[in-house]
Short mmCIF file of N, CA, C and O in Angstrom, two decimals:
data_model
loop_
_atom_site.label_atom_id
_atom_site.label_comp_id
_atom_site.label_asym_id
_atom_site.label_seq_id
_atom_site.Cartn_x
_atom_site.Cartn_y
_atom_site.Cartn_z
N UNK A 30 0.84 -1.17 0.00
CA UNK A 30 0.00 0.00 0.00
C UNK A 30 0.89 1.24 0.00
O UNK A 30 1.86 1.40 0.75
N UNK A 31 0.43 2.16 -0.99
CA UNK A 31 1.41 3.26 -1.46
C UNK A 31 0.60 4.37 -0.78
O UNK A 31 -0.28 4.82 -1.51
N UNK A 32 0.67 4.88 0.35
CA UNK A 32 -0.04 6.37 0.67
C UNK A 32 0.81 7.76 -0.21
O UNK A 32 1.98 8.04 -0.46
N UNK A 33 -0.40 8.32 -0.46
CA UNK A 33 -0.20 9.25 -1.93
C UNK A 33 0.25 10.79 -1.00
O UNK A 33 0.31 11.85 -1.62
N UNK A 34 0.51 10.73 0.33
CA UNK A 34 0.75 11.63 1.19
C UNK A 34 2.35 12.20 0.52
O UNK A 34 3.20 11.32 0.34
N UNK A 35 2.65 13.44 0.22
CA UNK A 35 4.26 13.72 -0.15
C UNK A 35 4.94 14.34 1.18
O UNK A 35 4.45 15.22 1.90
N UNK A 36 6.08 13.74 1.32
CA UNK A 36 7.09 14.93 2.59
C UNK A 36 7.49 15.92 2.10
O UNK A 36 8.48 15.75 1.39
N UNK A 37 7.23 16.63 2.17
CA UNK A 37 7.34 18.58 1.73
C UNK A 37 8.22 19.26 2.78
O UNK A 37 8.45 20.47 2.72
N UNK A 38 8.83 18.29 3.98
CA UNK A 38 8.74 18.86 5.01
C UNK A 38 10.24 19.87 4.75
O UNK A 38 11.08 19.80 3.85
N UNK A 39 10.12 20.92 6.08
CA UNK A 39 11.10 22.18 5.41
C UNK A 39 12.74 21.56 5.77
O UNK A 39 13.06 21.17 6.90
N UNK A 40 13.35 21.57 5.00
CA UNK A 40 14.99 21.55 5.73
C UNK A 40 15.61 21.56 6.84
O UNK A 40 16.13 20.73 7.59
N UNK A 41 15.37 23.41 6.77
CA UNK A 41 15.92 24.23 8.04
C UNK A 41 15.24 23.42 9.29
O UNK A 41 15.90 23.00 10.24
N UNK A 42 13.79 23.25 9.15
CA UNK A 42 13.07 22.70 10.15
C UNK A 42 13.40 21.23 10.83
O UNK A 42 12.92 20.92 11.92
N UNK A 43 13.96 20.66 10.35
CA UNK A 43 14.57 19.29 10.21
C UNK A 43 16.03 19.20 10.97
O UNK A 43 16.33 18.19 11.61
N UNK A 44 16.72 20.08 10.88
CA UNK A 44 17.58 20.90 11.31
C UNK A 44 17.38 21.28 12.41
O UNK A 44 18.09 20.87 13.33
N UNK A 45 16.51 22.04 12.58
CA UNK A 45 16.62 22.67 14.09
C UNK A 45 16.08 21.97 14.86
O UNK A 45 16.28 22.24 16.04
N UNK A 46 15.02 20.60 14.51
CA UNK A 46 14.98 19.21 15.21
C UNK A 46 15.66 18.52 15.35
O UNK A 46 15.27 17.64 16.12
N UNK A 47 17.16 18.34 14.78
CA UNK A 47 18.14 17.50 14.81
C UNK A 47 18.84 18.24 15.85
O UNK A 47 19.44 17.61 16.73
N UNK A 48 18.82 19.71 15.84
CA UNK A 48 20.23 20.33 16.57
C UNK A 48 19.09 20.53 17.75
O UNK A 48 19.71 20.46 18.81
N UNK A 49 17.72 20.75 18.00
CA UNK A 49 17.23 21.18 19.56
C UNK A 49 17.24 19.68 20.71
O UNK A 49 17.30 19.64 21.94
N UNK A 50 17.17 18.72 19.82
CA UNK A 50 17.53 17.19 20.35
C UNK A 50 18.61 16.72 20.71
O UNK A 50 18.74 15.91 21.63
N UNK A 51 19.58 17.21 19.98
CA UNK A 51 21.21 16.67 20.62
C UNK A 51 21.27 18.27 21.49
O UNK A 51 21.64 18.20 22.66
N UNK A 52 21.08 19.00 21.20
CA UNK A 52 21.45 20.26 22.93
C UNK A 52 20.38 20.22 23.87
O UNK A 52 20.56 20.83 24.93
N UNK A 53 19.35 19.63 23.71
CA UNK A 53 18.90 19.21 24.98
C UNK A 53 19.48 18.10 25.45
O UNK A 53 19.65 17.89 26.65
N UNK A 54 19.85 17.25 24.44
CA UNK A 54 20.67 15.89 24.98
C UNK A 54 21.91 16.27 25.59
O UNK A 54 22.20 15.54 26.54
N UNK A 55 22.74 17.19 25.36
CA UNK A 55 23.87 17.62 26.00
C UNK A 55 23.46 18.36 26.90
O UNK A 55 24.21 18.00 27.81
N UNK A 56 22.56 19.45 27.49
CA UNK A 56 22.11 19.71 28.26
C UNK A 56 21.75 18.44 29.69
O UNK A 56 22.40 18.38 30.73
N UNK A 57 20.79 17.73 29.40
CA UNK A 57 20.74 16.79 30.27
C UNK A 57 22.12 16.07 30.81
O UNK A 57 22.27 15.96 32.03
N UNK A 58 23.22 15.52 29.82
CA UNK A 58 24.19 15.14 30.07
C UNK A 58 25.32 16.15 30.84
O UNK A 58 26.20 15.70 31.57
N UNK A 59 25.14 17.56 30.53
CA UNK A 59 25.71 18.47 31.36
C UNK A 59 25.38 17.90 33.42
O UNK A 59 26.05 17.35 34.30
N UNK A 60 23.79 18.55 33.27
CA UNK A 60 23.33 18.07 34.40
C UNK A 60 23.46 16.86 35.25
O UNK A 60 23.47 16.94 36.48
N UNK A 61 23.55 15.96 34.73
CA UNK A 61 23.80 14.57 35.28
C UNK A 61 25.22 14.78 35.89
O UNK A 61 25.51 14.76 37.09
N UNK A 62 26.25 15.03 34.54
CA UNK A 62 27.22 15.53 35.22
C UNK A 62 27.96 16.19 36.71
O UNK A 62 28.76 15.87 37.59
N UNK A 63 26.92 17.55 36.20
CA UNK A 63 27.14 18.38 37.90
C UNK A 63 26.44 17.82 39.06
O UNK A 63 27.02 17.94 40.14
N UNK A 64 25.58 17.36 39.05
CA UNK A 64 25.12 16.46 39.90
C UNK A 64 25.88 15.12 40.96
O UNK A 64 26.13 14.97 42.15
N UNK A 65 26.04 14.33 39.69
CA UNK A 65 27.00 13.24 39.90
C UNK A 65 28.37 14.14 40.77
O UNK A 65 28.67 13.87 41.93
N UNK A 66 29.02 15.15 39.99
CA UNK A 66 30.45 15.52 40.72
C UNK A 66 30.41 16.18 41.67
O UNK A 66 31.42 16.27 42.36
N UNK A 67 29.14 16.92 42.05
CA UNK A 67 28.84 17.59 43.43
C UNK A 67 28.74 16.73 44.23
O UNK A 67 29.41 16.61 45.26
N UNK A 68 27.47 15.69 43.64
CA UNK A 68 27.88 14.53 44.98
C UNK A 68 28.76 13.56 45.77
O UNK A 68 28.58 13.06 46.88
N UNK A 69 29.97 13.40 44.71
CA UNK A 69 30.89 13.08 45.31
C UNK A 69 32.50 13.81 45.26
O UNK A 69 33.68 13.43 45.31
N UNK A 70 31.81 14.95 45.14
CA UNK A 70 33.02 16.39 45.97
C UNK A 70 34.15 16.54 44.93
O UNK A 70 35.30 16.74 45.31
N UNK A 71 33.75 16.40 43.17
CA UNK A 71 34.69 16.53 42.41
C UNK A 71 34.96 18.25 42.10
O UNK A 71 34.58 18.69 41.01
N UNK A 72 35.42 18.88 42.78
CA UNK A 72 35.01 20.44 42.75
C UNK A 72 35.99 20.70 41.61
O UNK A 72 35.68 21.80 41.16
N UNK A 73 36.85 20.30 41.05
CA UNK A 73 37.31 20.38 39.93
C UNK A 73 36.26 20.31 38.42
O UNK A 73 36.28 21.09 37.47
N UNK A 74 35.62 19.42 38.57
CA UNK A 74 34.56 19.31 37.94
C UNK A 74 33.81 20.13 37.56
O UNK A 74 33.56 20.60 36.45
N UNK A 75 33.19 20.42 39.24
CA UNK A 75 31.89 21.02 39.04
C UNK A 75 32.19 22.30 38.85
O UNK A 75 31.21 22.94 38.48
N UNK A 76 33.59 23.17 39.00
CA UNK A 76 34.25 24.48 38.37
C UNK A 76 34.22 24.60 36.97
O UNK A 76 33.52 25.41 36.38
N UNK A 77 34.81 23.98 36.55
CA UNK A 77 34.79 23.49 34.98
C UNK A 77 33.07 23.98 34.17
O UNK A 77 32.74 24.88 33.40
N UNK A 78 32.31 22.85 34.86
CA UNK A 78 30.81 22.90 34.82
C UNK A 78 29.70 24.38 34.97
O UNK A 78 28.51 24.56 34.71
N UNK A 79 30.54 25.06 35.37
CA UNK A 79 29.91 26.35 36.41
C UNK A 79 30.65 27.65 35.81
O UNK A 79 30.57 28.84 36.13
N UNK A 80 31.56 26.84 34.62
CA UNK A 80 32.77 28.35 33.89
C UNK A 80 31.79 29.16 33.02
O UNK A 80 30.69 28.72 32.69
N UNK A 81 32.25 30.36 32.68
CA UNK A 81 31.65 31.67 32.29
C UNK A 81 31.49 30.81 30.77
O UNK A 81 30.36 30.63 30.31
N UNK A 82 32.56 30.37 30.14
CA UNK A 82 32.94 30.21 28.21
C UNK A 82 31.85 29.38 28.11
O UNK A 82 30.99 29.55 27.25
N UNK A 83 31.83 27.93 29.42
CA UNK A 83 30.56 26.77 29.13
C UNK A 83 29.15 27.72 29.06
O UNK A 83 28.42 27.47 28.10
N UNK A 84 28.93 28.24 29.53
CA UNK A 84 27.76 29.08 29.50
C UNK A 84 27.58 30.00 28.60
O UNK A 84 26.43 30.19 28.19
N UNK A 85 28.78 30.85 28.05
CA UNK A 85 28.41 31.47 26.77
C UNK A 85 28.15 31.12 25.32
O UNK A 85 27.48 31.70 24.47
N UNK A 86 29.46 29.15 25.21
CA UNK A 86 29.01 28.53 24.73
C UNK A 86 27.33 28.11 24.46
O UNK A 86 26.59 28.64 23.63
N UNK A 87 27.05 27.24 25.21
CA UNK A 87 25.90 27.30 25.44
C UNK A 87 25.08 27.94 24.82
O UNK A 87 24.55 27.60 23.75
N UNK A 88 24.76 29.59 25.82
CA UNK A 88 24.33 30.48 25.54
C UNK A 88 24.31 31.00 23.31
O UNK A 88 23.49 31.61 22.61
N UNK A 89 25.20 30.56 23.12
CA UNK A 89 25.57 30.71 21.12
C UNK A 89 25.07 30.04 21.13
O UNK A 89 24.31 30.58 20.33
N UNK A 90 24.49 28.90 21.35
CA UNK A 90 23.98 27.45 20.49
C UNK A 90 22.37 27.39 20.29
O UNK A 90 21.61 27.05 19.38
N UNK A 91 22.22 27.95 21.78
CA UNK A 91 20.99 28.37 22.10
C UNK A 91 20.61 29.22 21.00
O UNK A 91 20.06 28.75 20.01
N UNK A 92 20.87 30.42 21.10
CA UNK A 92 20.76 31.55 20.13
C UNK A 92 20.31 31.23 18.84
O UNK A 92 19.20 31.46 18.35
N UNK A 93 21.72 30.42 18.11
CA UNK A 93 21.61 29.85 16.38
C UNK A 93 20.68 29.08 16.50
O UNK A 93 19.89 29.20 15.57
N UNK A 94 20.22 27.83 17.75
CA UNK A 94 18.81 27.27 17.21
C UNK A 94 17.52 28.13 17.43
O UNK A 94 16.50 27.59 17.02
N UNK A 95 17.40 29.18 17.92
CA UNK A 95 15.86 30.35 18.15
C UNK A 95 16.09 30.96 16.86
O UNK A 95 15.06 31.43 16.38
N UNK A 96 17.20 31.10 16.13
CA UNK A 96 17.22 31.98 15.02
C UNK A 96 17.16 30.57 13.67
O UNK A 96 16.64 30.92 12.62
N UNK A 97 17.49 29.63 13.72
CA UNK A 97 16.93 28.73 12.87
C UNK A 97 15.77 28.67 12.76
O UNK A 97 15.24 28.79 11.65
N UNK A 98 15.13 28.48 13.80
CA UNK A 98 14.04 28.29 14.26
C UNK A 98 13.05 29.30 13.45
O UNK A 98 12.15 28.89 12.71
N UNK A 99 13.33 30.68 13.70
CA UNK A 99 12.75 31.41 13.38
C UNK A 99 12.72 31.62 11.81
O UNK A 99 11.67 31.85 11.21
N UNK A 100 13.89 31.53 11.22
CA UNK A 100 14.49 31.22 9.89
C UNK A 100 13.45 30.41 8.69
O UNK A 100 13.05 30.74 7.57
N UNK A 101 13.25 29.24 9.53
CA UNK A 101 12.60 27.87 8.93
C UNK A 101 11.20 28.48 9.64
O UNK A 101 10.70 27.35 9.58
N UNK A 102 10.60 28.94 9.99
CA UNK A 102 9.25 28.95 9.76
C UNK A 102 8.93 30.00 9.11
O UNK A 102 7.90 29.94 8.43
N UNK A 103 9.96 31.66 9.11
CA UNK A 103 9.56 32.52 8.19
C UNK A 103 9.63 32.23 6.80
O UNK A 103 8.89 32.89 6.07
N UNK A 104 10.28 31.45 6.35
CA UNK A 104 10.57 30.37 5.35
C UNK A 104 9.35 29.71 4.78
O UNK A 104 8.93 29.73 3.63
N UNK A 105 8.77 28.97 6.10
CA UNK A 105 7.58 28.00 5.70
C UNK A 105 6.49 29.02 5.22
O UNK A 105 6.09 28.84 4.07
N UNK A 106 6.15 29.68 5.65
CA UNK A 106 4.92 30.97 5.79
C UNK A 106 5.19 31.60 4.51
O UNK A 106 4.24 31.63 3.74
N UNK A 107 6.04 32.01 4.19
CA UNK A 107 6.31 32.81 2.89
C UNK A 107 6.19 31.69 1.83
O UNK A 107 5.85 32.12 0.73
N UNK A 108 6.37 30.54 1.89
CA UNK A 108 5.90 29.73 0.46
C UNK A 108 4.83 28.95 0.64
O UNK A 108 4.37 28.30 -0.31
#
């Protein structure tokens, strides 16, 4: 059985489902992290974990996927 349904679906959009899934996935894996090394007193770690760059990092990744985001649906709307 052949459903006559076509995937049209957008790129960008595909994209910013691929990239909001692995940085929430690294997100969670961050957390587990600080967690785990707080609880057993790796303060090396959890410094590392708690640095200004990890967070501004971050903070960029965040950014480029709200602006994909935004990208791929002004995208969708206009065609």
């Amino acid at each position: 059985m052949n459903p006559s349904l076509k995937d049209n679906d957008n790129l960008l959009f595909k994209w910013f489902c691929i990239g909001l899934k692995y940085f929430l996935l690294a997100l969670l894996g961050l957390g587990i992290a600080f967690v785990v090394s707080h609880t057993f007193g790796a303060n090396a770690i959890v410094g590392m974990l708690l640095s200004a760059s990890l967070r501004s990092w971050i903070a960029k990744i965040a950014i480029f996927l709200v602006c994909l985001f935004a990208i791929a649906m002004i995208y969708e709307s206009w065609g």
